[in-house]
Coordinates of C-alpha atoms and ligand atoms in Angstrom, one line a residue:
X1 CA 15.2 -106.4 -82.9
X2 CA 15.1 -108.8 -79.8
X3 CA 16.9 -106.6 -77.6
X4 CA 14.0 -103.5 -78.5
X5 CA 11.1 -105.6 -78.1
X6 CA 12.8 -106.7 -74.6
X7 CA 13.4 -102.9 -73.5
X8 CA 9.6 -102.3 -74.1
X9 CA 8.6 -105.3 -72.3
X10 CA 10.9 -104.1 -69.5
X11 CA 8.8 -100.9 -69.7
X12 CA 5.7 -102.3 -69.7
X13 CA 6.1 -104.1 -67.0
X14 CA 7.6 -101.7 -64.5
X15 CA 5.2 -99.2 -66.4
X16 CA 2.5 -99.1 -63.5
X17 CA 5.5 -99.0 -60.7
X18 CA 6.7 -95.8 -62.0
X19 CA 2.8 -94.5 -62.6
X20 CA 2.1 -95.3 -59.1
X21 CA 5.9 -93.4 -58.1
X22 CA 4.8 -90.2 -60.2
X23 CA 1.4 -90.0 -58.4
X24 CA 2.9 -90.4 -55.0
X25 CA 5.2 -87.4 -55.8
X26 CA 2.6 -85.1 -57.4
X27 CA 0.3 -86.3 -54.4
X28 CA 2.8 -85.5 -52.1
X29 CA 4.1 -82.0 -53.5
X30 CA 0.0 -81.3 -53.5
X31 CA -0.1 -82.1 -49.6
X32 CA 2.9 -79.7 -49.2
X33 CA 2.1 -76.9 -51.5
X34 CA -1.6 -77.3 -49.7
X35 CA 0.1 -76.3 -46.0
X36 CA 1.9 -73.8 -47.2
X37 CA -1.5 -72.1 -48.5
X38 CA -2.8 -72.9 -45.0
X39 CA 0.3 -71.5 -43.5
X40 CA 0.1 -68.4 -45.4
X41 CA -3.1 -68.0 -44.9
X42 CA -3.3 -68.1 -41.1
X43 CA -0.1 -65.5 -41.6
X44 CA -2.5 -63.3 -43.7
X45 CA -5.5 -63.5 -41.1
X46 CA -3.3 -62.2 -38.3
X47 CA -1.8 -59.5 -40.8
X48 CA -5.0 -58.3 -41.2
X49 CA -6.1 -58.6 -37.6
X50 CA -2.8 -56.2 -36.2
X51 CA -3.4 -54.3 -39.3
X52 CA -7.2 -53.6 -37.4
X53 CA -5.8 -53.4 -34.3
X54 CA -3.5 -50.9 -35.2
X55 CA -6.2 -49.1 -37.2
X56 CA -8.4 -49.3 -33.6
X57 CA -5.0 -47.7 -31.7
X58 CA -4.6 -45.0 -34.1
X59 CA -8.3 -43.8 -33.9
X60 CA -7.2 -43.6 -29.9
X61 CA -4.3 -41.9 -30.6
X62 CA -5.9 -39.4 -32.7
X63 CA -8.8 -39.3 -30.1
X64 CA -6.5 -38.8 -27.1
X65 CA -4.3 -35.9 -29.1
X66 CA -7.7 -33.9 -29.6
X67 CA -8.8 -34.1 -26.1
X68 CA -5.0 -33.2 -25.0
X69 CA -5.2 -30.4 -27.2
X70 CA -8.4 -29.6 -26.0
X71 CA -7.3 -29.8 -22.2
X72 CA -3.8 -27.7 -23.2
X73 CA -6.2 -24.8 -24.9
X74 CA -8.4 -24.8 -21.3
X75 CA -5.3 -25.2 -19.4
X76 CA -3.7 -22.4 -21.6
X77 CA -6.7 -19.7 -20.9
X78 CA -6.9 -20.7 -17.3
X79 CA -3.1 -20.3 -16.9
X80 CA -3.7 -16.3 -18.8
X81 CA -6.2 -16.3 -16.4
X82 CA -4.3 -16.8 -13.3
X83 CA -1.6 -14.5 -14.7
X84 CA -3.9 -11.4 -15.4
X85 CA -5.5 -12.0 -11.7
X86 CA -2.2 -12.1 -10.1
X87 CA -1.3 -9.1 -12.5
X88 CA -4.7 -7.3 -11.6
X89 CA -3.9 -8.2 -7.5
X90 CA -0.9 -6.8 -7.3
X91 CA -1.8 -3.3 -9.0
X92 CA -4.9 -2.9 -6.4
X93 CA -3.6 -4.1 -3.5
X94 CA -0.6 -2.0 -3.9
X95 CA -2.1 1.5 -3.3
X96 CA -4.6 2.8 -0.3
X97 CA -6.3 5.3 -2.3
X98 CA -10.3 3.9 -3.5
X99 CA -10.3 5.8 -6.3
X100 CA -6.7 4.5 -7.4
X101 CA -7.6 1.1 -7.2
X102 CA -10.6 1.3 -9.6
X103 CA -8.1 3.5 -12.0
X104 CA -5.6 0.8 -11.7
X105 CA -8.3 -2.2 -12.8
X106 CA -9.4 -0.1 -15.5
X107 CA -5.8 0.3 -17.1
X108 CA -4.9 -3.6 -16.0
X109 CA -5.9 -6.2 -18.7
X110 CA -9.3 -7.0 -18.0
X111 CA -9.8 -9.1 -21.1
X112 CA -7.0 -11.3 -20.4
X113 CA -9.2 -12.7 -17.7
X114 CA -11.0 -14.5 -20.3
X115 CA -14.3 -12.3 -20.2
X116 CA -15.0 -10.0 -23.0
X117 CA -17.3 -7.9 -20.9
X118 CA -16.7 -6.1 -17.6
X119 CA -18.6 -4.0 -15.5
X120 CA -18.1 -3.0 -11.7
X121 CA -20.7 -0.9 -9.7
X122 CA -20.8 0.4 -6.5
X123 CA -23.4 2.5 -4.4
X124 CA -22.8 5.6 -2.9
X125 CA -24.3 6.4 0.6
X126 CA -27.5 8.2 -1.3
X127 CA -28.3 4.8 -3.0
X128 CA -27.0 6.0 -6.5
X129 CA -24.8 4.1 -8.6
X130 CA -20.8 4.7 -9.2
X131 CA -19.7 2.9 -12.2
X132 CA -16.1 2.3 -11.1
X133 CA -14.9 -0.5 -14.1
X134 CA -16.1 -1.1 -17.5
X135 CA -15.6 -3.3 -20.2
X136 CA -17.4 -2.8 -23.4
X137 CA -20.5 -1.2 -21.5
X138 CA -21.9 1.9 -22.3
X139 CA -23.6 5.2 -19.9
X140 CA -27.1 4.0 -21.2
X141 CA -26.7 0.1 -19.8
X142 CA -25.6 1.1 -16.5
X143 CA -28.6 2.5 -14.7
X144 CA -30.6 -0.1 -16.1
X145 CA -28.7 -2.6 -14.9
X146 CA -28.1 -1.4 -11.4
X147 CA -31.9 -0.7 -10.8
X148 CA -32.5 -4.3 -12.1
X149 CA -29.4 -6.2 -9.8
X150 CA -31.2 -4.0 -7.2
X151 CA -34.9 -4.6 -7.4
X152 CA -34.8 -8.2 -8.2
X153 CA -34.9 -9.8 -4.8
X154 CA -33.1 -13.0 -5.3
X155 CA -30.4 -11.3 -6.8
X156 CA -29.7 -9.2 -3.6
X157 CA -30.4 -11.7 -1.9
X158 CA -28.0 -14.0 -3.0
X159 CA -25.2 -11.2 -3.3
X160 CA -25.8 -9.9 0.2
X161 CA -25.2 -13.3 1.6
X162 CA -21.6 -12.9 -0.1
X163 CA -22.7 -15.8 -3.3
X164 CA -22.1 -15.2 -6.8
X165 CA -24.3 -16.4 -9.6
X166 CA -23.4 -18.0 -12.7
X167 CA -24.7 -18.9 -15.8
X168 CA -24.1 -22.5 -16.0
X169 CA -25.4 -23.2 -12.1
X170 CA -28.2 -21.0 -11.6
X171 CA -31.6 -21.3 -12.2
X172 CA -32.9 -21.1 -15.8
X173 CA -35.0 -17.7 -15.4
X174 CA -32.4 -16.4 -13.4
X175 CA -29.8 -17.1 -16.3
X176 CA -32.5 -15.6 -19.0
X177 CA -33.3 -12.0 -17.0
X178 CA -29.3 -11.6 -16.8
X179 CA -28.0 -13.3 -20.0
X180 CA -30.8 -10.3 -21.6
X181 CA -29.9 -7.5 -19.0
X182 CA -25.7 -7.4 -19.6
X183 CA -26.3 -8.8 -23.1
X184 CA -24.1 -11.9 -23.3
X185 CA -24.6 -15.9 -23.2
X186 CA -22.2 -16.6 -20.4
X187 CA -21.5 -14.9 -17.1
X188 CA -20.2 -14.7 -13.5
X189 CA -21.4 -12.0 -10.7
X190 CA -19.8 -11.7 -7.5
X191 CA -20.6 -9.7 -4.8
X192 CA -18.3 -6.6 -3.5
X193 CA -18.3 -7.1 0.1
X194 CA -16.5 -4.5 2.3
X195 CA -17.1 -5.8 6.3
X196 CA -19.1 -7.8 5.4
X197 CA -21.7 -4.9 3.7
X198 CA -22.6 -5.1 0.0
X199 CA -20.7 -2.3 -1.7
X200 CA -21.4 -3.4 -4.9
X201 CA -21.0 -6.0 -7.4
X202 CA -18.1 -7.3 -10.4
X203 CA -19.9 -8.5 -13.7
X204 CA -17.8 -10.9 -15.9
X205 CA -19.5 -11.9 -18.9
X206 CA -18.8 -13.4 -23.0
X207 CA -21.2 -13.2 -25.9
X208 CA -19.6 -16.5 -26.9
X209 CA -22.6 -19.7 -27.1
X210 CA -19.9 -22.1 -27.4
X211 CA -18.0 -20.9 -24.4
X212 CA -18.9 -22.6 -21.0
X213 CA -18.6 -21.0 -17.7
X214 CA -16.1 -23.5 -15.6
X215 CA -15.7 -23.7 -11.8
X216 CA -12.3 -22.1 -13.0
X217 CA -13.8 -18.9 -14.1
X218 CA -16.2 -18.6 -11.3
X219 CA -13.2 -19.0 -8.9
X220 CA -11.4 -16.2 -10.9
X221 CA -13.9 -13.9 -10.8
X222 CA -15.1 -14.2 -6.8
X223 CA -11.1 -14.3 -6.4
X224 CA -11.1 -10.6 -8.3
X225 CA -13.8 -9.7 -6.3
X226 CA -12.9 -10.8 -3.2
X227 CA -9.4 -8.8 -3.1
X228 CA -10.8 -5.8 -4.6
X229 CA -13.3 -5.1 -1.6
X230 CA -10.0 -6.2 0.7
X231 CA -8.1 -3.6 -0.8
X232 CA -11.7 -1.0 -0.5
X233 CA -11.4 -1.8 3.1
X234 CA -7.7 -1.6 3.6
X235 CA -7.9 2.1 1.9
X236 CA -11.4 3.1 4.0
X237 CA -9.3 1.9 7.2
X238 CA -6.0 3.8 5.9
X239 CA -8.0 7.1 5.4
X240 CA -9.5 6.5 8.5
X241 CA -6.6 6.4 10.7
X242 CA -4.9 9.2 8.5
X243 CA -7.7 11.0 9.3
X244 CA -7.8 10.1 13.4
X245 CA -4.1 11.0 12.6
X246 CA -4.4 14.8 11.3
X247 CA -7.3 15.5 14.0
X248 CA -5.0 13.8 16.9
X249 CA -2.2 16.1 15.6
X250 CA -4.4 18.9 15.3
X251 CA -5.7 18.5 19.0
X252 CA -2.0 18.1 20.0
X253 CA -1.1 21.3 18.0
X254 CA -4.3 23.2 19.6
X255 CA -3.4 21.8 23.4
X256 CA 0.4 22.3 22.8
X257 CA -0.5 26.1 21.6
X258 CA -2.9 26.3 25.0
X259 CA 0.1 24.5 27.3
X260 CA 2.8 27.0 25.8
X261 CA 0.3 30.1 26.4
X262 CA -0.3 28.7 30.1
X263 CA 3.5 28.4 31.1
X264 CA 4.0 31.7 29.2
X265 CA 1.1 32.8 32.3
X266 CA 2.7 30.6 34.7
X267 CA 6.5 32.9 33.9
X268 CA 4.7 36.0 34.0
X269 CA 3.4 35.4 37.1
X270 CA 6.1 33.8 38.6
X271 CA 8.5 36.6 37.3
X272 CA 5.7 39.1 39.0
X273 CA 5.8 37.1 42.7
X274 CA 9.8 36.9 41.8
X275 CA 9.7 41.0 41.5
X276 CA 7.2 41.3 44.3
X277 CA 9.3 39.4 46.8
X278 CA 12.6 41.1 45.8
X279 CA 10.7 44.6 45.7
X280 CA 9.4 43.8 49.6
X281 CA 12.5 42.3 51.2
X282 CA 14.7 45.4 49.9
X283 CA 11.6 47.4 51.5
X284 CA 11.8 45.1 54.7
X285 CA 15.6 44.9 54.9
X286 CA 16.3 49.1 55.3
X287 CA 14.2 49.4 58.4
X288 CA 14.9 45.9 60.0
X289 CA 18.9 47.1 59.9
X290 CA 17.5 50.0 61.1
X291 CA 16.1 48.1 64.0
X292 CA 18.4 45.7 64.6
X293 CA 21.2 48.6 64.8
X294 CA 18.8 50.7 67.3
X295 CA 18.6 47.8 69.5
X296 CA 22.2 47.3 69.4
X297 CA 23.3 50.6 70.4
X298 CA 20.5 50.3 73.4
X299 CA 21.8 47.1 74.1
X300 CA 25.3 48.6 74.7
X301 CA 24.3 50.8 77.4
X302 CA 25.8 53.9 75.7
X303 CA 22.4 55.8 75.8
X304 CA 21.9 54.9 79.7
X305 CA 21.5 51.9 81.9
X306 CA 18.8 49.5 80.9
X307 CA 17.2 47.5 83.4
X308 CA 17.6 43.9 83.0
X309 CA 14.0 43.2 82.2
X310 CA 14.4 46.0 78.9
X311 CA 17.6 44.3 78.2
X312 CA 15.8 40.9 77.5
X313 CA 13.5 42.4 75.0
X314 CA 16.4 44.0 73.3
X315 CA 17.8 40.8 72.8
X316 CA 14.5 38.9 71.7
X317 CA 14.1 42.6 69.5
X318 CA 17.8 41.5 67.6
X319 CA 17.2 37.4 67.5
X320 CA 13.9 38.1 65.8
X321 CA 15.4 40.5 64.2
X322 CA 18.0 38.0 62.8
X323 CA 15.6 35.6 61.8
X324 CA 13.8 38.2 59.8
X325 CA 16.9 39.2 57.9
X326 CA 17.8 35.9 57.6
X327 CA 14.1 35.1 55.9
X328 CA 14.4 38.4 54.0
X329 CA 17.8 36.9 52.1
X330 CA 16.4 34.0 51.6
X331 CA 13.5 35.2 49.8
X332 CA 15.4 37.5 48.0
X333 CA 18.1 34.6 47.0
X334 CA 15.1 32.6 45.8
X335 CA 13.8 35.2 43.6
X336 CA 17.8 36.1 42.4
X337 CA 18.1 33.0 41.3
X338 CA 15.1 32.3 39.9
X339 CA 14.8 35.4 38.0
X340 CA 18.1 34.3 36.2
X341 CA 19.7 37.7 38.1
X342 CA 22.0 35.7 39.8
X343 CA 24.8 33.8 37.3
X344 CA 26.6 31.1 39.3
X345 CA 30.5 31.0 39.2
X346 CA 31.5 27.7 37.8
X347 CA 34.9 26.4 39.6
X348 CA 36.4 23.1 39.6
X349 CA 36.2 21.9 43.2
X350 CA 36.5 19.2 45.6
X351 CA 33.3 18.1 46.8
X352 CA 35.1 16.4 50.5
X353 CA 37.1 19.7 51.0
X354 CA 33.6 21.5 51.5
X355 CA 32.1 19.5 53.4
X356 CA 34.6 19.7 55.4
X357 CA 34.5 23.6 56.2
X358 CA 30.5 23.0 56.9
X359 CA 31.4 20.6 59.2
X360 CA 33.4 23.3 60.9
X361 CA 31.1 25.8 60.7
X362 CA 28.7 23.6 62.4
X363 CA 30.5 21.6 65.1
X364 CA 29.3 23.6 68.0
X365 CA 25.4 22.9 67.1
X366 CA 27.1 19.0 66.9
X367 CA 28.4 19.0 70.1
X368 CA 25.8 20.5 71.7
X369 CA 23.6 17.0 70.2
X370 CA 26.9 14.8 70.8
X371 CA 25.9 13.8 66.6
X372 CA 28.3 11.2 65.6
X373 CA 29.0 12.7 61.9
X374 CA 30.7 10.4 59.4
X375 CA 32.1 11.1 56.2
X376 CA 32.1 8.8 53.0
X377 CA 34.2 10.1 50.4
X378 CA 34.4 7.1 47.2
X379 CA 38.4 6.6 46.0
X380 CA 39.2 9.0 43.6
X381 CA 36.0 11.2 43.5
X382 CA 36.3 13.4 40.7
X383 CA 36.4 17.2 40.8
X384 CA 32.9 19.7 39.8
X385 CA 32.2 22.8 38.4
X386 CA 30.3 24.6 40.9
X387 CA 30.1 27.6 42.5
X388 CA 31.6 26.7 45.8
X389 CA 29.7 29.4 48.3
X390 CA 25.9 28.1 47.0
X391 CA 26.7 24.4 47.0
X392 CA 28.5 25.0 50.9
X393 CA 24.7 27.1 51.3
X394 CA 23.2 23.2 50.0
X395 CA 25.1 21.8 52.6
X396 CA 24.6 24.0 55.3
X397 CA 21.0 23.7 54.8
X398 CA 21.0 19.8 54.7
X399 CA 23.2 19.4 57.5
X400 CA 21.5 22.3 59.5
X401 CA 18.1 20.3 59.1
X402 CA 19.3 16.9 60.1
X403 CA 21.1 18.2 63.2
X404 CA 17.9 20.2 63.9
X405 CA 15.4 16.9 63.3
X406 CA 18.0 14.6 65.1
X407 CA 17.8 13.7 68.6
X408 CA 21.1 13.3 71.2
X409 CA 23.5 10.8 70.7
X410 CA 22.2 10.4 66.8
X411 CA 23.9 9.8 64.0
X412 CA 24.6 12.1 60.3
X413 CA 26.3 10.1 57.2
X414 CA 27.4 12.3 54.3
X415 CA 27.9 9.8 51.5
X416 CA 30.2 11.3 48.2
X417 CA 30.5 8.9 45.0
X418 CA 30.5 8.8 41.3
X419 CA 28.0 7.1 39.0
X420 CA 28.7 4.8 37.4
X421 CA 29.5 6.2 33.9
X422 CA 31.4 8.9 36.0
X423 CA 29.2 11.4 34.5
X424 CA 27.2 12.9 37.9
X425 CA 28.5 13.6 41.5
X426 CA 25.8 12.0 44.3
X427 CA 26.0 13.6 47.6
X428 CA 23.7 12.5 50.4
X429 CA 23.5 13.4 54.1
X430 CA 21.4 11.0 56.0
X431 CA 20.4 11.1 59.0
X432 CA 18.8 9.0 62.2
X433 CA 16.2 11.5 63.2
X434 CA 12.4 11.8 63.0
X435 CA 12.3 10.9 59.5
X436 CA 9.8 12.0 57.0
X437 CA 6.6 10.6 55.4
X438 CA 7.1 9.1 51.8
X439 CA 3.8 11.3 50.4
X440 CA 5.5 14.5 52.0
X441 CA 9.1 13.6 50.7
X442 CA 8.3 16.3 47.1
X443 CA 6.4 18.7 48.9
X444 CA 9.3 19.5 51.7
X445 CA 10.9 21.1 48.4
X446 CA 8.0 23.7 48.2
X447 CA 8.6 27.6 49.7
X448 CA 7.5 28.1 53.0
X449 CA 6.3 24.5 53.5
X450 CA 7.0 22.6 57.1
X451 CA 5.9 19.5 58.3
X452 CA 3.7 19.4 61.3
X453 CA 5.8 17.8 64.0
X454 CA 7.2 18.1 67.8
X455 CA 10.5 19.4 66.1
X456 CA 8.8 22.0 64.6
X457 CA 6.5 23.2 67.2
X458 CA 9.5 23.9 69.0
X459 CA 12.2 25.6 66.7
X460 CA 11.4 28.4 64.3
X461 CA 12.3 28.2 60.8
X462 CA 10.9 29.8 57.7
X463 CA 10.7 26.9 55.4
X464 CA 12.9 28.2 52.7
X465 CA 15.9 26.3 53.2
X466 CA 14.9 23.2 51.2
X467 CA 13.6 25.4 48.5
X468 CA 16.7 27.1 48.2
X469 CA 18.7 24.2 48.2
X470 CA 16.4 23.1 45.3
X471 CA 16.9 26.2 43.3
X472 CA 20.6 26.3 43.5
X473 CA 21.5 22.3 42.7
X474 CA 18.7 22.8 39.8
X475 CA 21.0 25.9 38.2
X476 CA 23.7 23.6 38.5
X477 CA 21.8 21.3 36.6
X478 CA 21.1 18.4 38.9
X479 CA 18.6 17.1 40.9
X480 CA 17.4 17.4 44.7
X481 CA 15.0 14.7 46.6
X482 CA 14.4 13.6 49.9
X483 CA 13.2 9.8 51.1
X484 CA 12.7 8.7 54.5
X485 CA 10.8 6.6 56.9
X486 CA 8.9 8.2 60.2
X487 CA 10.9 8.0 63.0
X488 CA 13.5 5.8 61.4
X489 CA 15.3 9.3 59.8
X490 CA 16.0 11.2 56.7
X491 CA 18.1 10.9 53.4
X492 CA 18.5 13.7 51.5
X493 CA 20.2 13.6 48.4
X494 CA 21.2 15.7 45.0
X495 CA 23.4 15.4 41.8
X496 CA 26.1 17.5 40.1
X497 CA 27.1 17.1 36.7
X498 CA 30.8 16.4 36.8
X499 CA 31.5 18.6 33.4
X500 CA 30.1 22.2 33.8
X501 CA 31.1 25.0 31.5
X502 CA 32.5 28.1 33.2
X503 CA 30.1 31.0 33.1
X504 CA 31.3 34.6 34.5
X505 CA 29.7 35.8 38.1
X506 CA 27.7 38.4 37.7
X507 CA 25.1 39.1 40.2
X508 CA 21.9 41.8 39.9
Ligands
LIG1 P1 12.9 24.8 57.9 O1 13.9 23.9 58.3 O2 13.2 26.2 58.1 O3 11.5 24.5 58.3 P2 13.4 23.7 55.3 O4 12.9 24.2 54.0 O5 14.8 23.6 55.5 O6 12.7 24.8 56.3 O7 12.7 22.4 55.6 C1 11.3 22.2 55.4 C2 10.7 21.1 56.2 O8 11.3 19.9 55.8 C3 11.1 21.2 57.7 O9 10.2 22.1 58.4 C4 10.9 19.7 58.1 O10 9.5 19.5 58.4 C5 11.3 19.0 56.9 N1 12.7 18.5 57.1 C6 13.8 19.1 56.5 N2 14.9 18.3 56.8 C7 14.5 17.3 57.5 C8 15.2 16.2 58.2 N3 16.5 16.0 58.1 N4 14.4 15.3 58.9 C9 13.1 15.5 59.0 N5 12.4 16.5 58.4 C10 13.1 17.4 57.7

């Protein structure tokens, strides 16, 4: 019983101790539990705060993705836009007909442009209207309209100074007289310029209220406008030089028909002098024989004696009468040739050979002049076809001349070579004599024609030779010409074609 009553009093006394111990823990796990709240509370305010701020970014998000789509949708029509111009573009600019180009619009995809109304009018010359394009219009609008676009001055006005008009930038009675006229909210004209004149005009429009005109759309629609009067004028400037084209060939047709009749004159005639000459000379040549052979037999005395002063006039009776019959073959070699009635015997010959032989021929007229003649034959000078006794005639005549128009002591060069390609033959015989005047160098080729000059005065001649030389290199078919300085002497060259085909003699 002692030891109970001494546990309670043990008790008792340590009793407020353990009081004071149980407070200080429940005080203590109070303090704790409180910071925790704290703690967790503080967590829960900045939960809520990202929770709001999150909230704020999604209403962005969702804001942003509306105006992205919104952009994508413009970007999207704008995009159809630019395809269906650059479709449209290619189709007119592609043909140079007018009415084509307004066929090929009409048949392109018009509405793809983004309009859902189209209308495209030109005037004609008499002031009426040509509707060229439509889109949802109707015969009835269309006069209407035109008249009104027409009469209403600052419409024209504007459209002849190359401006378009717009519903969303021009003014607001402007907007309400069109928006009523073409029957729509929204709208774009555009003038149709063609150098710089008003043809016409392109009307893009959409009933839509909702639908804004942007810059975009008026850029599409002055674009469309702008290349279809460039491809108006590229077809206007096409017909026009097609039809410069047919007239210019038409003129050359008419002037080509008038040329052709004229050298078909010029032949006739020239086949007439041709038949005129030869008809004469034969008519000349039978009594000038006659002549000459009179005044041969007087001459050798056979008939009687004739007295010395009868006998000089017999002689000056058969030199004239030589130069005559001399002029008389000419003429009549001329016209031969000419008239095609002589055919030229092609041979293969030496060109050096022959001149050689006309040197011989006409050494004594040389000597007589003491002419230093020199010969230039190129190594290995091919061979022509020619008719050997009317090229040694060329020769004769060329040499003839420059020992004629050479003083004493002077000098004649023949010069023979090749071309180049080997294809031609070029013979010249120069001389040092009294030369000739560059404007006269054609003209010496003439018949009958002789230079005025002391040589001249002096010696006869006819003035054929050169034209026969002509005649008989050109049916040989080369070419003759002369070049020269006064008093420095003459060069007279020609060509022959080194291949010739052979073609029988015959001679009428
Ligand atoms: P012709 O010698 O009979 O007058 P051609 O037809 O042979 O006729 O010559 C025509 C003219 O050309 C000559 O009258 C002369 O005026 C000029 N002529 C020709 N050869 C020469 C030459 N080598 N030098 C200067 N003049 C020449």
């Amino acid at each position: 019983m002692h030891i109970i009553s001494s546990n309670w009093e043990t008790i008792y006394r340590f009793a407020p101790v353990i009081f004071l111990i149980i407070i200080g823990i429940l005080f203590f796990l109070f303090v704790e539990r409180n910071d925790k709240v704290n703690e967790l509370r503080a967590n829960l305010k900045k939960l809520n705060n990202s929770f709001d701020e999150l909230d704020d970014q999604a209403k962005i998000i969702i804001k942003t993705d509306l105006e992205l789509n919104k952009a994508q949708e413009k970007l999207d029509k704008r995009l159809n836009g630019l395809d269906a111009l650059q479709q449209i573009s290619r189709l007119i600019s592609t043909t140079l007909d007018e009415n084509e180009i307004f066929e090929r619009m009409q048949s392109s995809h018009l509405a793809e442009l983004g309009f859902e109304r189209f209308l495209l009018l030109t005037s004609n010359k008499d002031n009426t209207v040509n509707c060229r394009v439509r889109l949802d219009f109707v015969d009835e609008e269309i006069s209407e309209i035109y008249t009104t676009i027409k009469n209403t001055a600052e419409i024209s006005a504007l459209l002849q100074k190359g401006d378009y008009i717009s519903s969303s930038k021009s003014s607001q009675e402007l907007k309400e007289l069109l928006t009523k006229l073409f029957k729509v909210n929204n709208f774009v004209l555009t003038p149709i310029l063609v150098q710089n004149e008003l043809l016409g005009f392109l009307f893009a429009g959409i009933q839509s209220n909702a639908f804004n005109i942007t810059e975009g759309d008026e850029e599409l629609v002055s674009i469309l406008s702008d290349q279809t009067g460039q491809a108006i004028d590229n077809a206007r400037l096409f017909e026009q030089s097609y039809n410069a084209k047919q007239m210019l060939e038409l003129k050359v047709q008419e002037r080509t028909k008038q040329l052709s009749q004229a050298l078909e004159d010029v032949q006739v005639i020239s086949q007439n002098k041709s038949d005129f000459i030869s008809a004469v000379s034969h008519e000349l040549r039978t009594p000038l024989t006659s002549i000459k052979g009179y005044a041969a037999i007087l001459m050798t005395g056979k008939l009687g004696t004739i007295p010395e002063k009868v006998s000089e006039r017999l002689e000056k009776i058969n030199k004239h009468s030589d130069n005559l019959v001399k002029l008389i073959n000419d003429l009549l070699d001329i016209s031969r040739i000419e008239s095609g009635r002589v055919k030229i015997k092609f041979l293969q010959h030496a060109i050096p050979s022959l001149v050689e032989n006309v040197q011989d021929i006409l050494s004594p007229q040389m000597k007589k002049k003491d002419i230093n003649f020199v010969v230039n034959v190129e190594e290995n000078c091919p061979k022509v076809m020619i008719d050997v006794s009317q090229i040694e005639r060329v020769f004769i005549n060329l040499i003839g001349n420059a020992i004629k128009f050479t003083p004493k002591n002077g000098t004649i060069t023949v010069n023979i070579s090749a071309n180049k390609n080997r294809e031609e033959l070029l013979c010249s015989v120069i001389d040092t004599g009294i030369g000739i005047q560059e404007e006269e160098a054609a003209k010496l080729f003439n018949e009958f024609y002789r230079v005025e000059n002391e040589v001249n005065q002096n010696v006869k001649g006819t003035g054929l030779g050169l034209a026969l030389a002509k005649k008989i290199v050109e049916a040989h078919s080369g070419k003759i010409w002369a070049a020269g300085q006064l008093r420095k002497g003459s060069a007279f060259h020609f060509t022959l074609p080194v291949e010739q085909k052979t073609e029988e003699a015959t001679e009428g």
